[in-house]
mmCIF file with all atom_site columns, C-alpha atoms and ligand atoms in Angstrom:
data_model
loop_
_atom_site.group_PDB
_atom_site.id
_atom_site.type_symbol
_atom_site.label_atom_id
_atom_site.label_alt_id
_atom_site.label_comp_id
_atom_site.label_asym_id
_atom_site.label_entity_id
_atom_site.label_seq_id
_atom_site.pdbx_PDB_ins_code
_atom_site.Cartn_x
_atom_site.Cartn_y
_atom_site.Cartn_z
_atom_site.occupancy
_atom_site.B_iso_or_equiv
_atom_site.pdbx_formal_charge
_atom_site.auth_seq_id
_atom_site.auth_comp_id
_atom_site.auth_asym_id
_atom_site.auth_atom_id
_atom_site.pdbx_PDB_model_num
ATOM   1   C CA  . MET Q 1 1   ? 0.000   0.000  0.000   1.00 0.00 ? 128 MET Q CA  1
ATOM   2   C CA  . LEU Q 1 2   ? 1.365   3.425  -0.964  1.00 0.00 ? 129 LEU Q CA  1
ATOM   3   C CA  . GLY Q 1 3   ? 0.121   6.784  0.340   1.00 0.00 ? 130 GLY Q CA  1
ATOM   4   C CA  . ILE Q 1 4   ? 1.120   10.141 -1.101  1.00 0.00 ? 131 ILE Q CA  1
ATOM   5   C CA  . ASP Q 1 5   ? 0.828   13.838 -0.261  1.00 0.00 ? 132 ASP Q CA  1
ATOM   6   C CA  . PHE Q 1 6   ? 3.039   16.714 -1.331  1.00 0.00 ? 133 PHE Q CA  1
ATOM   7   C CA  . VAL Q 1 7   ? 3.226   18.134 2.210   1.00 0.00 ? 134 VAL Q CA  1
ATOM   8   C CA  . GLU Q 1 8   ? 5.869   16.509 4.443   1.00 0.00 ? 135 GLU Q CA  1
ATOM   9   C CA  . GLY Q 1 9   ? 3.798   17.129 7.596   1.00 0.00 ? 136 GLY Q CA  1
ATOM   10  C CA  . ALA Q 1 10  ? 0.883   15.159 6.137   1.00 0.00 ? 137 ALA Q CA  1
ATOM   11  C CA  . ILE Q 1 11  ? 3.225   12.270 5.336   1.00 0.00 ? 138 ILE Q CA  1
ATOM   12  C CA  . ARG Q 1 12  ? 4.618   12.281 8.883   1.00 0.00 ? 139 ARG Q CA  1
ATOM   13  C CA  . GLU Q 1 13  ? 1.089   12.274 10.323  1.00 0.00 ? 140 GLU Q CA  1
ATOM   14  C CA  . ALA Q 1 14  ? 0.032   9.399  8.034   1.00 0.00 ? 141 ALA Q CA  1
ATOM   15  C CA  . ARG Q 1 15  ? 3.076   7.355  9.084   1.00 0.00 ? 142 ARG Q CA  1
ATOM   16  C CA  . ARG Q 1 16  ? 2.272   7.993  12.750  1.00 0.00 ? 143 ARG Q CA  1
ATOM   17  C CA  . LYS Q 1 17  ? -1.362  6.904  12.333  1.00 0.00 ? 144 LYS Q CA  1
ATOM   18  C CA  . ALA Q 1 18  ? -0.425  3.782  10.364  1.00 0.00 ? 145 ALA Q CA  1
ATOM   19  C CA  . GLU Q 1 19  ? 2.048   2.741  13.049  1.00 0.00 ? 146 GLU Q CA  1
ATOM   20  C CA  . GLU Q 1 20  ? -0.521  3.389  15.782  1.00 0.00 ? 147 GLU Q CA  1
ATOM   21  C CA  . ARG Q 1 21  ? -3.021  1.180  13.921  1.00 0.00 ? 148 ARG Q CA  1
ATOM   22  C CA  . GLY Q 1 22  ? -0.538  -1.559 13.047  1.00 0.00 ? 149 GLY Q CA  1
ATOM   23  C CA  . LEU Q 1 23  ? -0.908  -0.974 9.303   1.00 0.00 ? 150 LEU Q CA  1
ATOM   24  C CA  . HIS Q 1 24  ? 1.834   -1.791 6.840   1.00 0.00 ? 151 HIS Q CA  1
ATOM   25  C CA  . ALA Q 1 25  ? 1.896   1.098  4.409   1.00 0.00 ? 152 ALA Q CA  1
ATOM   26  C CA  . LYS Q 1 26  ? 4.535   3.200  2.724   1.00 0.00 ? 153 LYS Q CA  1
ATOM   27  C CA  . PHE Q 1 27  ? 4.062   6.961  2.566   1.00 0.00 ? 154 PHE Q CA  1
ATOM   28  C CA  . VAL Q 1 28  ? 6.079   9.169  0.243   1.00 0.00 ? 155 VAL Q CA  1
ATOM   29  C CA  . PRO Q 1 29  ? 5.973   12.864 -0.590  1.00 0.00 ? 156 PRO Q CA  1
ATOM   30  C CA  . MET Q 1 30  ? 4.732   13.169 -4.169  1.00 0.00 ? 157 MET Q CA  1
ATOM   31  C CA  . ASP Q 1 31  ? 2.768   15.596 -6.326  1.00 0.00 ? 158 ASP Q CA  1
ATOM   32  C CA  . ALA Q 1 32  ? -0.452  13.872 -7.373  1.00 0.00 ? 159 ALA Q CA  1
ATOM   33  C CA  . LEU Q 1 33  ? -0.320  15.826 -10.620 1.00 0.00 ? 160 LEU Q CA  1
ATOM   34  C CA  . MET Q 1 34  ? 2.814   13.837 -11.524 1.00 0.00 ? 161 MET Q CA  1
ATOM   35  C CA  . LEU Q 1 35  ? 1.141   10.409 -11.389 1.00 0.00 ? 162 LEU Q CA  1
ATOM   36  C CA  . SER Q 1 36  ? 1.734   9.952  -15.121 1.00 0.00 ? 163 SER Q CA  1
ATOM   37  C CA  . ALA Q 1 37  ? 5.452   9.637  -14.340 1.00 0.00 ? 164 ALA Q CA  1
ATOM   38  C CA  . HIS Q 1 38  ? 4.917   7.030  -11.616 1.00 0.00 ? 165 HIS Q CA  1
ATOM   39  C CA  . GLU Q 1 39  ? 6.075   3.468  -12.258 1.00 0.00 ? 166 GLU Q CA  1
ATOM   40  C CA  . GLY Q 1 40  ? 3.678   1.625  -9.959  1.00 0.00 ? 167 GLY Q CA  1
ATOM   41  C CA  . ARG Q 1 41  ? 0.290   0.238  -11.059 1.00 0.00 ? 168 ARG Q CA  1
ATOM   42  C CA  . PHE Q 1 42  ? -2.503  -0.386 -8.563  1.00 0.00 ? 169 PHE Q CA  1
ATOM   43  C CA  . ASP Q 1 43  ? -5.735  -2.402 -8.281  1.00 0.00 ? 170 ASP Q CA  1
ATOM   44  C CA  . SER Q 1 44  ? -7.300  0.265  -6.058  1.00 0.00 ? 171 SER Q CA  1
ATOM   45  C CA  . VAL Q 1 45  ? -6.660  3.986  -5.779  1.00 0.00 ? 172 VAL Q CA  1
ATOM   46  C CA  . ILE Q 1 46  ? -8.259  6.004  -2.983  1.00 0.00 ? 173 ILE Q CA  1
ATOM   47  C CA  . ASP Q 1 47  ? -8.701  9.761  -3.175  1.00 0.00 ? 174 ASP Q CA  1
ATOM   48  C CA  . SER Q 1 48  ? -10.196 11.274 -0.043  1.00 0.00 ? 175 SER Q CA  1
ATOM   49  C CA  . GLY Q 1 49  ? -10.494 15.032 -0.310  1.00 0.00 ? 176 GLY Q CA  1
ATOM   50  C CA  . LEU Q 1 50  ? -7.875  15.667 -2.986  1.00 0.00 ? 177 LEU Q CA  1
ATOM   51  C CA  . PHE Q 1 51  ? -9.728  15.916 -6.308  1.00 0.00 ? 178 PHE Q CA  1
ATOM   52  C CA  . HIS Q 1 52  ? -11.772 18.915 -5.179  1.00 0.00 ? 179 HIS Q CA  1
ATOM   53  C CA  . VAL Q 1 53  ? -8.645  21.065 -4.630  1.00 0.00 ? 180 VAL Q CA  1
ATOM   54  C CA  . PHE Q 1 54  ? -7.714  21.038 -8.328  1.00 0.00 ? 181 PHE Q CA  1
ATOM   55  C CA  . SER Q 1 55  ? -8.482  23.657 -10.982 1.00 0.00 ? 182 SER Q CA  1
ATOM   56  C CA  . ASP Q 1 56  ? -10.387 22.500 -14.082 1.00 0.00 ? 183 ASP Q CA  1
ATOM   57  C CA  . GLU Q 1 57  ? -7.101  22.230 -15.982 1.00 0.00 ? 184 GLU Q CA  1
ATOM   58  C CA  . ASP Q 1 58  ? -5.404  20.213 -13.241 1.00 0.00 ? 185 ASP Q CA  1
ATOM   59  C CA  . ARG Q 1 59  ? -8.425  17.907 -12.901 1.00 0.00 ? 186 ARG Q CA  1
ATOM   60  C CA  . ALA Q 1 60  ? -7.898  16.628 -16.435 1.00 0.00 ? 187 ALA Q CA  1
ATOM   61  C CA  . ARG Q 1 61  ? -4.174  16.139 -15.790 1.00 0.00 ? 188 ARG Q CA  1
ATOM   62  C CA  . TYR Q 1 62  ? -4.935  14.330 -12.544 1.00 0.00 ? 189 TYR Q CA  1
ATOM   63  C CA  . VAL Q 1 63  ? -7.442  11.961 -14.184 1.00 0.00 ? 190 VAL Q CA  1
ATOM   64  C CA  . ALA Q 1 64  ? -4.871  11.189 -16.918 1.00 0.00 ? 191 ALA Q CA  1
ATOM   65  C CA  . GLY Q 1 65  ? -2.442  10.310 -14.103 1.00 0.00 ? 192 GLY Q CA  1
ATOM   66  C CA  . LEU Q 1 66  ? -5.059  8.091  -12.467 1.00 0.00 ? 193 LEU Q CA  1
ATOM   67  C CA  . ALA Q 1 67  ? -5.508  6.281  -15.789 1.00 0.00 ? 194 ALA Q CA  1
ATOM   68  C CA  . HIS Q 1 68  ? -1.751  5.689  -15.850 1.00 0.00 ? 195 HIS Q CA  1
ATOM   69  C CA  . VAL Q 1 69  ? -1.481  4.186  -12.339 1.00 0.00 ? 196 VAL Q CA  1
ATOM   70  C CA  . THR Q 1 70  ? -4.747  2.193  -12.233 1.00 0.00 ? 197 THR Q CA  1
ATOM   71  C CA  . LYS Q 1 71  ? -4.543  -1.357 -13.629 1.00 0.00 ? 198 LYS Q CA  1
ATOM   72  C CA  . PRO Q 1 72  ? -7.154  -2.369 -16.229 1.00 0.00 ? 199 PRO Q CA  1
ATOM   73  C CA  . GLY Q 1 73  ? -10.136 -3.578 -14.180 1.00 0.00 ? 200 GLY Q CA  1
ATOM   74  C CA  . GLY Q 1 74  ? -8.839  -1.657 -11.160 1.00 0.00 ? 201 GLY Q CA  1
ATOM   75  C CA  . ARG Q 1 75  ? -10.924 0.923  -9.360  1.00 0.00 ? 202 ARG Q CA  1
ATOM   76  C CA  . VAL Q 1 76  ? -10.639 4.497  -8.178  1.00 0.00 ? 203 VAL Q CA  1
ATOM   77  C CA  . PHE Q 1 77  ? -12.602 5.385  -5.033  1.00 0.00 ? 204 PHE Q CA  1
ATOM   78  C CA  . LEU Q 1 78  ? -12.911 9.149  -5.006  1.00 0.00 ? 205 LEU Q CA  1
ATOM   79  C CA  . MET Q 1 79  ? -14.584 11.262 -2.333  1.00 0.00 ? 206 MET Q CA  1
ATOM   80  C CA  . CYS Q 1 80  ? -14.991 14.975 -2.977  1.00 0.00 ? 207 CYS Q CA  1
ATOM   81  C CA  . PHE Q 1 81  ? -17.134 17.898 -1.817  1.00 0.00 ? 208 PHE Q CA  1
ATOM   82  C CA  . SER Q 1 82  ? -20.590 17.755 -3.364  1.00 0.00 ? 209 SER Q CA  1
ATOM   83  C CA  . ASP Q 1 83  ? -22.456 20.588 -5.075  1.00 0.00 ? 210 ASP Q CA  1
ATOM   84  C CA  . GLU Q 1 84  ? -25.245 19.790 -2.574  1.00 0.00 ? 211 GLU Q CA  1
ATOM   85  C CA  . GLU Q 1 85  ? -23.094 21.233 0.225   1.00 0.00 ? 212 GLU Q CA  1
ATOM   86  C CA  . PRO Q 1 86  ? -24.378 24.800 0.762   1.00 0.00 ? 213 PRO Q CA  1
ATOM   87  C CA  . GLY Q 1 87  ? -22.116 27.864 0.822   1.00 0.00 ? 214 GLY Q CA  1
ATOM   88  C CA  . SER Q 1 88  ? -18.696 28.378 -0.650  1.00 0.00 ? 215 SER Q CA  1
ATOM   89  C CA  . GLN Q 1 89  ? -16.357 28.016 2.313   1.00 0.00 ? 216 GLN Q CA  1
ATOM   90  C CA  . GLY Q 1 90  ? -13.836 25.218 2.000   1.00 0.00 ? 217 GLY Q CA  1
ATOM   91  C CA  . PRO Q 1 91  ? -13.080 23.263 -1.167  1.00 0.00 ? 218 PRO Q CA  1
ATOM   92  C CA  . ARG Q 1 92  ? -14.785 23.644 -4.539  1.00 0.00 ? 219 ARG Q CA  1
ATOM   93  C CA  . ARG Q 1 93  ? -18.117 21.905 -4.900  1.00 0.00 ? 220 ARG Q CA  1
ATOM   94  C CA  . VAL Q 1 94  ? -18.267 19.204 -7.561  1.00 0.00 ? 221 VAL Q CA  1
ATOM   95  C CA  . SER Q 1 95  ? -21.334 17.997 -9.471  1.00 0.00 ? 222 SER Q CA  1
ATOM   96  C CA  . GLN Q 1 96  ? -22.051 14.425 -10.533 1.00 0.00 ? 223 GLN Q CA  1
ATOM   97  C CA  . LYS Q 1 97  ? -21.968 15.620 -14.143 1.00 0.00 ? 224 LYS Q CA  1
ATOM   98  C CA  . GLU Q 1 98  ? -18.434 16.981 -13.752 1.00 0.00 ? 225 GLU Q CA  1
ATOM   99  C CA  . LEU Q 1 99  ? -17.337 13.613 -12.360 1.00 0.00 ? 226 LEU Q CA  1
ATOM   100 C CA  . ARG Q 1 100 ? -19.054 11.641 -15.124 1.00 0.00 ? 227 ARG Q CA  1
ATOM   101 C CA  . ASP Q 1 101 ? -17.638 13.925 -17.837 1.00 0.00 ? 228 ASP Q CA  1
ATOM   102 C CA  . LEU Q 1 102 ? -14.082 13.577 -16.538 1.00 0.00 ? 229 LEU Q CA  1
ATOM   103 C CA  . PHE Q 1 103 ? -14.275 9.793  -16.360 1.00 0.00 ? 230 PHE Q CA  1
ATOM   104 C CA  . GLU Q 1 104 ? -16.059 9.431  -19.696 1.00 0.00 ? 231 GLU Q CA  1
ATOM   105 C CA  . ASP Q 1 105 ? -13.251 7.892  -21.766 1.00 0.00 ? 232 ASP Q CA  1
ATOM   106 C CA  . GLY Q 1 106 ? -11.648 4.633  -20.697 1.00 0.00 ? 233 GLY Q CA  1
ATOM   107 C CA  . TRP Q 1 107 ? -13.558 4.369  -17.432 1.00 0.00 ? 234 TRP Q CA  1
ATOM   108 C CA  . ALA Q 1 108 ? -16.893 2.980  -16.223 1.00 0.00 ? 235 ALA Q CA  1
ATOM   109 C CA  . VAL Q 1 109 ? -18.548 4.992  -13.475 1.00 0.00 ? 236 VAL Q CA  1
ATOM   110 C CA  . GLU Q 1 110 ? -20.010 2.205  -11.324 1.00 0.00 ? 237 GLU Q CA  1
ATOM   111 C CA  . GLU Q 1 111 ? -21.487 4.357  -8.600  1.00 0.00 ? 238 GLU Q CA  1
ATOM   112 C CA  . ILE Q 1 112 ? -21.709 7.907  -7.299  1.00 0.00 ? 239 ILE Q CA  1
ATOM   113 C CA  . ARG Q 1 113 ? -23.355 7.998  -3.903  1.00 0.00 ? 240 ARG Q CA  1
ATOM   114 C CA  . PRO Q 1 114 ? -23.925 10.719 -1.306  1.00 0.00 ? 241 PRO Q CA  1
ATOM   115 C CA  . GLU Q 1 115 ? -21.639 10.594 1.720   1.00 0.00 ? 242 GLU Q CA  1
ATOM   116 C CA  . ARG Q 1 116 ? -20.396 12.960 4.425   1.00 0.00 ? 243 ARG Q CA  1
ATOM   117 C CA  . PHE Q 1 117 ? -16.881 14.082 5.227   1.00 0.00 ? 244 PHE Q CA  1
ATOM   118 C CA  . GLU Q 1 118 ? -15.775 13.896 8.825   1.00 0.00 ? 245 GLU Q CA  1
ATOM   119 C CA  . VAL Q 1 119 ? -14.060 17.161 9.753   1.00 0.00 ? 246 VAL Q CA  1
ATOM   120 C CA  . VAL Q 1 120 ? -11.691 17.914 12.620  1.00 0.00 ? 247 VAL Q CA  1
ATOM   121 C CA  . PRO Q 1 121 ? -13.715 18.907 15.700  1.00 0.00 ? 248 PRO Q CA  1
ATOM   122 C CA  . ASP Q 1 122 ? -11.781 22.138 16.376  1.00 0.00 ? 249 ASP Q CA  1
ATOM   123 C CA  . LEU Q 1 123 ? -12.443 23.689 12.952  1.00 0.00 ? 250 LEU Q CA  1
ATOM   124 C CA  . GLU Q 1 124 ? -12.758 27.469 13.468  1.00 0.00 ? 251 GLU Q CA  1
ATOM   125 C CA  . ASP Q 1 125 ? -14.390 30.242 11.396  1.00 0.00 ? 252 ASP Q CA  1
ATOM   126 C CA  . ILE Q 1 126 ? -15.942 27.797 9.001   1.00 0.00 ? 253 ILE Q CA  1
ATOM   127 C CA  . ALA Q 1 127 ? -19.284 26.032 9.179   1.00 0.00 ? 254 ALA Q CA  1
ATOM   128 C CA  . PHE Q 1 128 ? -20.515 23.090 7.166   1.00 0.00 ? 255 PHE Q CA  1
ATOM   129 C CA  . SER Q 1 129 ? -23.796 21.146 7.129   1.00 0.00 ? 256 SER Q CA  1
ATOM   130 C CA  . ALA Q 1 130 ? -24.739 19.448 10.375  1.00 0.00 ? 257 ALA Q CA  1
ATOM   131 C CA  . GLY Q 1 131 ? -23.446 15.886 10.157  1.00 0.00 ? 258 GLY Q CA  1
ATOM   132 C CA  . GLY Q 1 132 ? -20.448 16.943 8.047   1.00 0.00 ? 259 GLY Q CA  1
ATOM   133 C CA  . PRO Q 1 133 ? -19.942 18.445 4.593   1.00 0.00 ? 260 PRO Q CA  1
ATOM   134 C CA  . LYS Q 1 134 ? -21.890 16.673 1.868   1.00 0.00 ? 261 LYS Q CA  1
ATOM   135 C CA  . ALA Q 1 135 ? -19.723 14.622 -0.454  1.00 0.00 ? 262 ALA Q CA  1
ATOM   136 C CA  . TRP Q 1 136 ? -19.908 12.375 -3.490  1.00 0.00 ? 263 TRP Q CA  1
ATOM   137 C CA  . LEU Q 1 137 ? -18.224 9.009  -3.190  1.00 0.00 ? 264 LEU Q CA  1
ATOM   138 C CA  . SER Q 1 138 ? -17.495 7.737  -6.691  1.00 0.00 ? 265 SER Q CA  1
ATOM   139 C CA  . VAL Q 1 139 ? -16.436 4.240  -7.658  1.00 0.00 ? 266 VAL Q CA  1
ATOM   140 C CA  . VAL Q 1 140 ? -14.871 4.231  -11.109 1.00 0.00 ? 267 VAL Q CA  1
ATOM   141 C CA  . ARG Q 1 141 ? -13.473 1.175  -12.913 1.00 0.00 ? 268 ARG Q CA  1
ATOM   142 C CA  . ARG Q 1 142 ? -10.601 1.419  -15.380 1.00 0.00 ? 269 ARG Q CA  1
ATOM   143 C CA  . GLU Q 1 143 ? -11.495 -0.259 -18.646 1.00 0.00 ? 270 GLU Q CA  1
ATOM   144 C CA  . GLY Q 1 144 ? -9.113  -2.044 -20.922 1.00 0.00 ? 271 GLY Q CA  1
HETATM 145 C C1  . SAM R 2 .   ? -8.484  18.167 2.357   1.00 0.00 ? 26  SAM R C1  1
HETATM 146 S S1  . SAM R 2 .   ? -6.943  17.357 2.606   1.00 0.00 ? 26  SAM R S1  1
HETATM 147 C C2  . SAM R 2 .   ? -7.465  15.675 2.673   1.00 0.00 ? 26  SAM R C2  1
HETATM 148 C C3  . SAM R 2 .   ? -6.612  14.909 3.605   1.00 0.00 ? 26  SAM R C3  1
HETATM 149 C C4  . SAM R 2 .   ? -6.963  13.422 3.819   1.00 0.00 ? 26  SAM R C4  1
HETATM 150 N N1  . SAM R 2 .   ? -6.842  12.669 2.576   1.00 0.00 ? 26  SAM R N1  1
HETATM 151 C C5  . SAM R 2 .   ? -8.313  13.243 4.437   1.00 0.00 ? 26  SAM R C5  1
HETATM 152 O O1  . SAM R 2 .   ? -9.183  12.620 3.844   1.00 0.00 ? 26  SAM R O1  1
HETATM 153 O O2  . SAM R 2 .   ? -8.514  13.721 5.564   1.00 0.00 ? 26  SAM R O2  1
HETATM 154 C C6  . SAM R 2 .   ? -6.174  17.511 1.018   1.00 0.00 ? 26  SAM R C6  1
HETATM 155 C C7  . SAM R 2 .   ? -4.750  17.028 1.016   1.00 0.00 ? 26  SAM R C7  1
HETATM 156 O O3  . SAM R 2 .   ? -4.292  17.034 -0.350  1.00 0.00 ? 26  SAM R O3  1
HETATM 157 C C8  . SAM R 2 .   ? -2.946  17.422 -0.361  1.00 0.00 ? 26  SAM R C8  1
HETATM 158 N N2  . SAM R 2 .   ? -2.648  17.905 -1.718  1.00 0.00 ? 26  SAM R N2  1
HETATM 159 C C9  . SAM R 2 .   ? -3.155  18.973 -2.359  1.00 0.00 ? 26  SAM R C9  1
HETATM 160 N N3  . SAM R 2 .   ? -2.671  19.069 -3.610  1.00 0.00 ? 26  SAM R N3  1
HETATM 161 C C10 . SAM R 2 .   ? -1.826  18.010 -3.765  1.00 0.00 ? 26  SAM R C10 1
HETATM 162 C C11 . SAM R 2 .   ? -1.017  17.537 -4.840  1.00 0.00 ? 26  SAM R C11 1
HETATM 163 N N4  . SAM R 2 .   ? -0.963  18.186 -6.026  1.00 0.00 ? 26  SAM R N4  1
HETATM 164 N N5  . SAM R 2 .   ? -0.289  16.416 -4.655  1.00 0.00 ? 26  SAM R N5  1
HETATM 165 C C12 . SAM R 2 .   ? -0.321  15.740 -3.473  1.00 0.00 ? 26  SAM R C12 1
HETATM 166 N N6  . SAM R 2 .   ? -1.072  16.128 -2.418  1.00 0.00 ? 26  SAM R N6  1
HETATM 167 C C13 . SAM R 2 .   ? -1.814  17.258 -2.561  1.00 0.00 ? 26  SAM R C13 1
HETATM 168 C C14 . SAM R 2 .   ? -2.836  18.481 0.732   1.00 0.00 ? 26  SAM R C14 1
HETATM 169 O O4  . SAM R 2 .   ? -1.504  18.635 1.169   1.00 0.00 ? 26  SAM R O4  1
HETATM 170 C C15 . SAM R 2 .   ? -3.764  17.903 1.802   1.00 0.00 ? 26  SAM R C15 1
HETATM 171 O O5  . SAM R 2 .   ? -3.065  17.087 2.713   1.00 0.00 ? 26  SAM R O5  1
#
């Protein structure tokens, strides 16, 4: 299992949590927009809260990178802020159509279901829906 983030502090925190939970995982600092240059191929790719930080231009580059690292028949599990979350604080809201359009070629969108993000309890100056910000959890299979 490989985990990435381009912030060293996030990598350190992930390593600490994995050790605490007895999980065997490798975490490396990496720019997710450089996935197309990565040598590894994976059966499952999990994106929790990353996709929604990207600009429209970077989204396309990111999805091309996902296509590169996901084995044929493998799946991407992607959770992002939903356009059903009110307001504009926090990450960009994403519609189901945007997700379907981006994964139109070479992918099968198996499911997009409503979920909630869990946020840190001491979040200040920012308010989301009661129960946590509304999210879409997409399951997308790589064809080929
Ligand atoms: C909202 S946080 C989500 C954190 C965690 N995955 C979770 O579910 O709680 C977004 C994370 O994406 C990372 N990030 C943003 N752009 C990135 C990029 N281009 N490459 C790698 N990581 C990136 C940030 O450093 C941050 O840790």
